[in-house]
Each structure stands twice: as C-alpha cells, then as structure tokens.
Coordinates of C-alpha atoms in Angstrom, one line a residue:
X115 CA -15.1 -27.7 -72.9
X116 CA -13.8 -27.4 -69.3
X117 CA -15.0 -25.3 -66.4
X118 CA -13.4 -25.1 -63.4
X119 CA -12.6 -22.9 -60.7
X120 CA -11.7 -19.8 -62.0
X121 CA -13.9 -20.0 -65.0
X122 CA -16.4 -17.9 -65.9
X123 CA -19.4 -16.7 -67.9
X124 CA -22.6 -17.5 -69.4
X125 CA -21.3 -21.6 -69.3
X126 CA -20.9 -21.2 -65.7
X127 CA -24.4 -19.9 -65.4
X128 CA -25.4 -23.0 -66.9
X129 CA -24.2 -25.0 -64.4
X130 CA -24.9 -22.8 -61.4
X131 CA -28.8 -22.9 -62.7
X132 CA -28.2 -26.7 -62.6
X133 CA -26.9 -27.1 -59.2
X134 CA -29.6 -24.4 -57.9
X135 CA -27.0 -22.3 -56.9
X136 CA -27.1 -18.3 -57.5
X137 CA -26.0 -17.6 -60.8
X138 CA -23.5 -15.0 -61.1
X139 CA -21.4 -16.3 -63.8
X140 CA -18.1 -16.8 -61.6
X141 CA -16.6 -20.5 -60.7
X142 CA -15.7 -20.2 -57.1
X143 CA -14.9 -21.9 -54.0
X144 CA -18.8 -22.8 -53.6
X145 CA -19.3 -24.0 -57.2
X146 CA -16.4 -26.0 -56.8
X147 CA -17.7 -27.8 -53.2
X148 CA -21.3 -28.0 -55.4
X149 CA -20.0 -29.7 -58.2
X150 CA -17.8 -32.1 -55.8
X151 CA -20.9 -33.1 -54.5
X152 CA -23.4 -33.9 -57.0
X153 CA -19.9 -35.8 -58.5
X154 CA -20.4 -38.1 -55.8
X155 CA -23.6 -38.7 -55.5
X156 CA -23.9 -39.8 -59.2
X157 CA -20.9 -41.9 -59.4
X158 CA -18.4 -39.4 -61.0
X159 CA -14.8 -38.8 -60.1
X160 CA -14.9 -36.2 -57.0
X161 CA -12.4 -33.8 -58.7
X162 CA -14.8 -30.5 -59.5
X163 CA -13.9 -30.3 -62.6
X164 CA -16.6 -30.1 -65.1
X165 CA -15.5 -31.8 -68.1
X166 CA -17.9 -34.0 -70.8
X167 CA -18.9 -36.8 -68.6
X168 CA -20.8 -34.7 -66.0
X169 CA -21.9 -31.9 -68.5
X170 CA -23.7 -35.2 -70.4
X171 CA -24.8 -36.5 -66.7
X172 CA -26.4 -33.4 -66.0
X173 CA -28.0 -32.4 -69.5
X174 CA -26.5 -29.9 -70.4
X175 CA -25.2 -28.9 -73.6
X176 CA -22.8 -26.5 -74.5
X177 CA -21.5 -25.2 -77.6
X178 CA -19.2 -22.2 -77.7
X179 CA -18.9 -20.1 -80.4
X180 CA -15.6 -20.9 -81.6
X181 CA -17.1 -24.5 -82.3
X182 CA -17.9 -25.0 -86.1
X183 CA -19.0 -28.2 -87.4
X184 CA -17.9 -28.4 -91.3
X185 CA -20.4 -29.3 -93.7
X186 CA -19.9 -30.5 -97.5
X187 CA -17.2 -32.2 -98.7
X188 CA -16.8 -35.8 -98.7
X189 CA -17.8 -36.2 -95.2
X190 CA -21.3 -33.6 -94.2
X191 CA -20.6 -34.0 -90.8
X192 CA -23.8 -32.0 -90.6
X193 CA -25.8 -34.8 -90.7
X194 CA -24.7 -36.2 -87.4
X195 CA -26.6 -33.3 -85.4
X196 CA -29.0 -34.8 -83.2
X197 CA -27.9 -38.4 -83.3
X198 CA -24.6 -37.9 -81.4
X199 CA -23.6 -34.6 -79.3
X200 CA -22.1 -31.4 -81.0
X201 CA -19.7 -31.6 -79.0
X202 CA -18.3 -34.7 -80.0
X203 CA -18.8 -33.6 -84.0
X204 CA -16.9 -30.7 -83.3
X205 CA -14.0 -32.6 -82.5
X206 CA -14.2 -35.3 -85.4
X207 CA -12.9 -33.4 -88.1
X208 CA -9.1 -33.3 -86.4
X209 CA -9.3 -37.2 -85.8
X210 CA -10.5 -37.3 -89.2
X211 CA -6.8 -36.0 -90.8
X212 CA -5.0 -37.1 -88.0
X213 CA -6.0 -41.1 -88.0
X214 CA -6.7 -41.7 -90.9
X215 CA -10.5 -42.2 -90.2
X216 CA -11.6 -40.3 -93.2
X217 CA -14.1 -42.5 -95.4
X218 CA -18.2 -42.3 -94.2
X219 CA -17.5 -46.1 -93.5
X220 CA -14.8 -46.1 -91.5
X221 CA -16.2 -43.2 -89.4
X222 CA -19.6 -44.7 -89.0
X223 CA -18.1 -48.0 -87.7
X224 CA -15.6 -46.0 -85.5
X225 CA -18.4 -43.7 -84.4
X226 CA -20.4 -46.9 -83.8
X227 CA -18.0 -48.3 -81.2
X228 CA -17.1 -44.9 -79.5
X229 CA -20.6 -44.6 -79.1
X230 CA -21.1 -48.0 -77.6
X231 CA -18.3 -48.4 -75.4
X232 CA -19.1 -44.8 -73.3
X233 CA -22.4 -45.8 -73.2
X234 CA -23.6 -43.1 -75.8
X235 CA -20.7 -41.0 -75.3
X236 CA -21.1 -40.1 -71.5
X237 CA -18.3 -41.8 -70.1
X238 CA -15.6 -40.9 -70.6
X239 CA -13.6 -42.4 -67.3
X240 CA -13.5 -46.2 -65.8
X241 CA -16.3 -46.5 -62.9
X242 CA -14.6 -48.8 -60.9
X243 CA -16.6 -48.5 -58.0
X244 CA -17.5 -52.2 -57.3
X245 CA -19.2 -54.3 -54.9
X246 CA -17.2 -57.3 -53.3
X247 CA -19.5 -59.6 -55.5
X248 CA -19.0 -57.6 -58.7
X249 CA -15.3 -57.8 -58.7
X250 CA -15.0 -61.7 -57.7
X251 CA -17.9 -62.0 -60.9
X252 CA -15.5 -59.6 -63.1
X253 CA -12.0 -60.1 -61.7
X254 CA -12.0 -63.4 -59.6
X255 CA -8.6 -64.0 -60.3
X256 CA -7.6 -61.2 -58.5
X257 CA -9.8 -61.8 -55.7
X258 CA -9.6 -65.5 -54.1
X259 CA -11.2 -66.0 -50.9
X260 CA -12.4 -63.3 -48.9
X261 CA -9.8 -60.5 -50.0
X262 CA -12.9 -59.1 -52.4
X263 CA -14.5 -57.7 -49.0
X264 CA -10.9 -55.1 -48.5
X265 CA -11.1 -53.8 -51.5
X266 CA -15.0 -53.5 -52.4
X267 CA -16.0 -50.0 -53.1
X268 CA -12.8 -48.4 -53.1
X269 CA -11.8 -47.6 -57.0
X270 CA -7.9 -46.7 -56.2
X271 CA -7.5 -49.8 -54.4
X272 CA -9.4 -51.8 -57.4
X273 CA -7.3 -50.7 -60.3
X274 CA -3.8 -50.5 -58.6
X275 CA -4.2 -54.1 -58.2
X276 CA -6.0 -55.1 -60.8
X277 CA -3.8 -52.8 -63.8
X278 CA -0.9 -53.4 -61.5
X279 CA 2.8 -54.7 -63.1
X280 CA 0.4 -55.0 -66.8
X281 CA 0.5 -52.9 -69.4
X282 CA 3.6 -50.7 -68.6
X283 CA 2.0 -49.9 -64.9
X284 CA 3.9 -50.3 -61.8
X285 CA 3.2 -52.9 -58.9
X286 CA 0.3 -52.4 -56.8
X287 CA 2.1 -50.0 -54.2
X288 CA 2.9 -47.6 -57.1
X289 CA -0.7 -46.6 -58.0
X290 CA -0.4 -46.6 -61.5
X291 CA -2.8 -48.8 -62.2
X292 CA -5.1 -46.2 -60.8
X293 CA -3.3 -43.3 -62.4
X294 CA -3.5 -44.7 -65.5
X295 CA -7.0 -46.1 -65.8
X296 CA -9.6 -46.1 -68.6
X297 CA -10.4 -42.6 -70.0
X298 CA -12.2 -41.7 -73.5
X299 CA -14.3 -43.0 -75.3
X300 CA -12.7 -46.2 -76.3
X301 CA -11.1 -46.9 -72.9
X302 CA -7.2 -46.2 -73.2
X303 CA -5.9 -48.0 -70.1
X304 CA -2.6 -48.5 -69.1
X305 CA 0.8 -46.3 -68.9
X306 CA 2.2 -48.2 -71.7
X307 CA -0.6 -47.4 -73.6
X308 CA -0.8 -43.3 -72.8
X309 CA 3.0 -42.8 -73.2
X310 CA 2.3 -44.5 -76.8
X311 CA -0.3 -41.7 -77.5
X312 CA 1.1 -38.8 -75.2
X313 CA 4.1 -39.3 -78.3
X314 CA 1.2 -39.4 -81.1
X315 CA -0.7 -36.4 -79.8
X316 CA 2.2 -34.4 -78.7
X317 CA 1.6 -33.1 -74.9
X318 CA 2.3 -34.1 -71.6
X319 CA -1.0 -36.7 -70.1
X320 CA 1.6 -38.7 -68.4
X321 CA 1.9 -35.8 -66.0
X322 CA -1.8 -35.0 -66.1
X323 CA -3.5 -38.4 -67.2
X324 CA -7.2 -36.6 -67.0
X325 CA -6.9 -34.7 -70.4
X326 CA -7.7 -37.9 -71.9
X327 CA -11.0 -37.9 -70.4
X328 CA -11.2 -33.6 -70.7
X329 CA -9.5 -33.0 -73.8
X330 CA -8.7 -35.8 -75.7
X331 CA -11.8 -38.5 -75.4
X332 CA -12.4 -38.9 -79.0
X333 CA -8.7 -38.3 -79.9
X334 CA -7.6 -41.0 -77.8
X335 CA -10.0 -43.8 -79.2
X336 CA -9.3 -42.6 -83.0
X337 CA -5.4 -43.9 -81.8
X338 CA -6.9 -46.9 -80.8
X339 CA -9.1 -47.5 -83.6
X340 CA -6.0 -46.9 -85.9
X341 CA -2.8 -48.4 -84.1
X342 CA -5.0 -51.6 -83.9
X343 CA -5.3 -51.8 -87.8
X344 CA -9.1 -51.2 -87.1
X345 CA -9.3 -48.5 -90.4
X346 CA -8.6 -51.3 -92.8
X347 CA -11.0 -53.8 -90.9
X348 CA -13.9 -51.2 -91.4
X349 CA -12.5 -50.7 -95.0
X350 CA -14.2 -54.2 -95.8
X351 CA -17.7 -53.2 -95.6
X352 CA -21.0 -52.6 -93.9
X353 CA -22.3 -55.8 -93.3
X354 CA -22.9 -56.9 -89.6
X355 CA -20.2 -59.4 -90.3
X356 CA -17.5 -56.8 -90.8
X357 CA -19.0 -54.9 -87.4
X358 CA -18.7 -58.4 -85.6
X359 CA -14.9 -58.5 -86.9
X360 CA -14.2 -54.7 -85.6
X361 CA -16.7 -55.2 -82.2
X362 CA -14.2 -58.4 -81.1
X363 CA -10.9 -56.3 -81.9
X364 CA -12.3 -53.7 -79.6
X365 CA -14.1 -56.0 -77.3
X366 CA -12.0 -58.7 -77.1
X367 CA -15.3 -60.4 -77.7
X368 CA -19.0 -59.5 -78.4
X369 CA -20.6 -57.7 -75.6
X370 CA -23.5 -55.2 -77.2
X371 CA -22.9 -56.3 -80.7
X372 CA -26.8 -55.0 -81.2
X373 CA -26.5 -51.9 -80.1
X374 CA -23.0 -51.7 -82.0
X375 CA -24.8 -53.3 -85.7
X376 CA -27.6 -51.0 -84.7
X377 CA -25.9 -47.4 -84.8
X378 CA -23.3 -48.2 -87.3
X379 CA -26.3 -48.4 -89.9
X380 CA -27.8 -45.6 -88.5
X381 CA -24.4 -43.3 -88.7
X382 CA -23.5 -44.9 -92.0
X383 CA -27.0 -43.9 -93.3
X384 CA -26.6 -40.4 -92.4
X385 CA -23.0 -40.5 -93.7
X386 CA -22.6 -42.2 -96.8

C-alpha cells in the first residue's frame, strides 16, 4: 500500500481523518504539505509519500480488498493475525516460493529477525539522524576530532560518508551512500547489494531505490535471509542456540537476542 498524491478513496480518508484535515477522499497538494509535515516531526523521511513506515507510525491499518491471506496448507498463515500486521502476512506467501523460506521453522526464525531488526516491523528506512555524540559513539572512525559537529543531524551527509567507496557505493561526493541506504525490513544497504536484488526481483530500484522500503520491505530481507545461506542455518532447529547462530549472521553480533529468542517461539508456536 502506497498513497500519494493523486491517490484517492476511502484509504485517503483514513489518513485525512488522521492528520485532522477535511476528508474528501482526494490526495492533493494540501495532503501532500500535511503528510510532509507530520514526516518531520516524527523522524520520517520528508518525501509525502505514505508508504508502511508512517501508516504503522500513525496507527493506521489498511487492508484492501484485493489482500487475501491463505489459510491451510502446510503453512496457516492465518494464525499470524494479530501478532504481526496483515499487511506484512499478505505479502509472505510470494517470499515464501520465491526464497525458499517455506518450512514453519524457517519462517518463524526469518519472521523473528524481520520483526526485530524494524523494530516490530515499522521501519522500514535507516534513521540516520544523529547527534555529534551518537555518531563518534557508533562511527568514531569516521569522525576523529571535531569533524562529528559538520555532520551532526544531517542524514545525507552521514551516510555518503559513512557508506561511501563500501559496498559497491561511490566516494562521498557521489551520494550513494545516501541513495543507497538501509530500506526493509532487514536493512539492505549498499548499491552493490540492491543491484544484486534489483536482478533477483526483476525491476528497476537502482533508479528508484525507495521501492525497497514501499514495495519490497519483506521481499528484500527474504533475499537477504537466503543469499546469506540463512534457510539452511534455521533448518537446524528451534533451540535459542540455533537463533543465536542466525541473530549473529544477521547482526554481525548479538544485539536484542531476547527479543529475537522471544518471538521466534512465539511465531513458531503459532506456526508449526
């Protein structure tokens, strides 16, 4: 689901209601400016376009028609309603056949990370809005000295010289680092990294880098999860030991291994 200017109907009334605007239905100029707005103010990229991350930041849910969540089979994906968003289960069953991620353990461990790493699947873009302190405590060897204080609080800045000449990205001038920052739910970062899955998925993000954060959030981490042999790692169990194994591939260490342990049993409960 995205609106934007131009859309319209009862999804746009939605929104309108949200933002206390009048709602007629019709994404105009002043939707647009509205949207912008409460963007900013909640640390969202200004770009009016109402994709997942700011339909989850604002509480909204929509489900279209069109949406149908399978049930039976080996997989009831059923089961997932009201412990992740519809939305998200709508688009499961295409990642499903097209990664390989197609056993109730190896989506619950997937699920479990997706989950985790968009902080309950709500981001879906890299905030890189940091202070001068955060990015000499994240980044400090990028930032010796005092150069922190030029770029603090300026995310374009941040990632074109942090991503810059790594991971297929130009130097800092180019802006690639930017243009190809984290998006989805598993963070796919770096031009190397969404030519890779602009060839897997078949269309164009290179040109328009954002559908991984509008269109293809889950699709993109399911190509992480199996490019990085993580199918066969969940194939060796449930047991916090196997999450551990599959938390540091993703991780590159153990940052919120809890609350990664903690849903996989909850998702592989529901799906097993």
């Amino acid at each position: 689901m995205l609106l934007k200017k131009g859309s319209k109907g009862e999804e746009v009334k939605q929104l309108q209601e949200k933002l206390g605007l009048a709602a007629d239905g019709i994404f105009g100029a002043g939707t647009e400016t509205a949207v912008k707005e409460w963007q900013s103010k909640n640390g969202l990229d200004v770009d009016g376009l109402v994709g997942p991350a700011t339909l989850a930041k604002m509480g909204i849910s929509i489900i279209k028609e069109d949406i149908i969540i399978p049930s039976g089979g080996p997989i009831d994906l059923t089961k997932l309603k009201g412990h992740i968003p519809d939305l998200v289960i709508s688009q499961i069953p295409e990642v499903m056949e097209k990664f390989q991620i197609n056993t109730p353990l190896r989506l619950a461990h997937f699920l479990a990370q997706c989950g985790h790493e968009s902080g309950g699947f709500k981001a879906v873009s890299e905030n890189l809005n940091y202070s001068a302190d955060g990015l000499k405590k994240i980044f400090p060897k990028y930032f010796p000295g005092n150069l922190a204080e030029s770029y603090a609080r300026q995310p374009e800045k941040i990632a074109s010289k942090v991503y810059g000449n790594r991971m297929g990205n130009g130097d800092e001038a180019s802006k690639e680092g930017y243009k190809f920052r984290g998006r989805g739910y598993i963070q796919l970062t770096g031009k190397q990294n969404y030519t890779s899955f602009a060839q897997a998925i078949g269309d164009d993000i290179i040109t328009n880098p954002d559908l991984v954060a509008t269109k293809y959030p889950l699709a993109s981490a399911a190509w992480f999860f199996s490019k990085n042999g993580l199918n066969s790692l969940a194939d060796k169990g449930h047991g916090d030991d196997v999450v551990t194994s599959v938390t540091k591939r993703v991780n590159g260490g153990t940052i919120g291994l809890a609350d990664r342990i903690k849903h996989f049993k909850e998702y592989y409960h529901l799906l097993a």
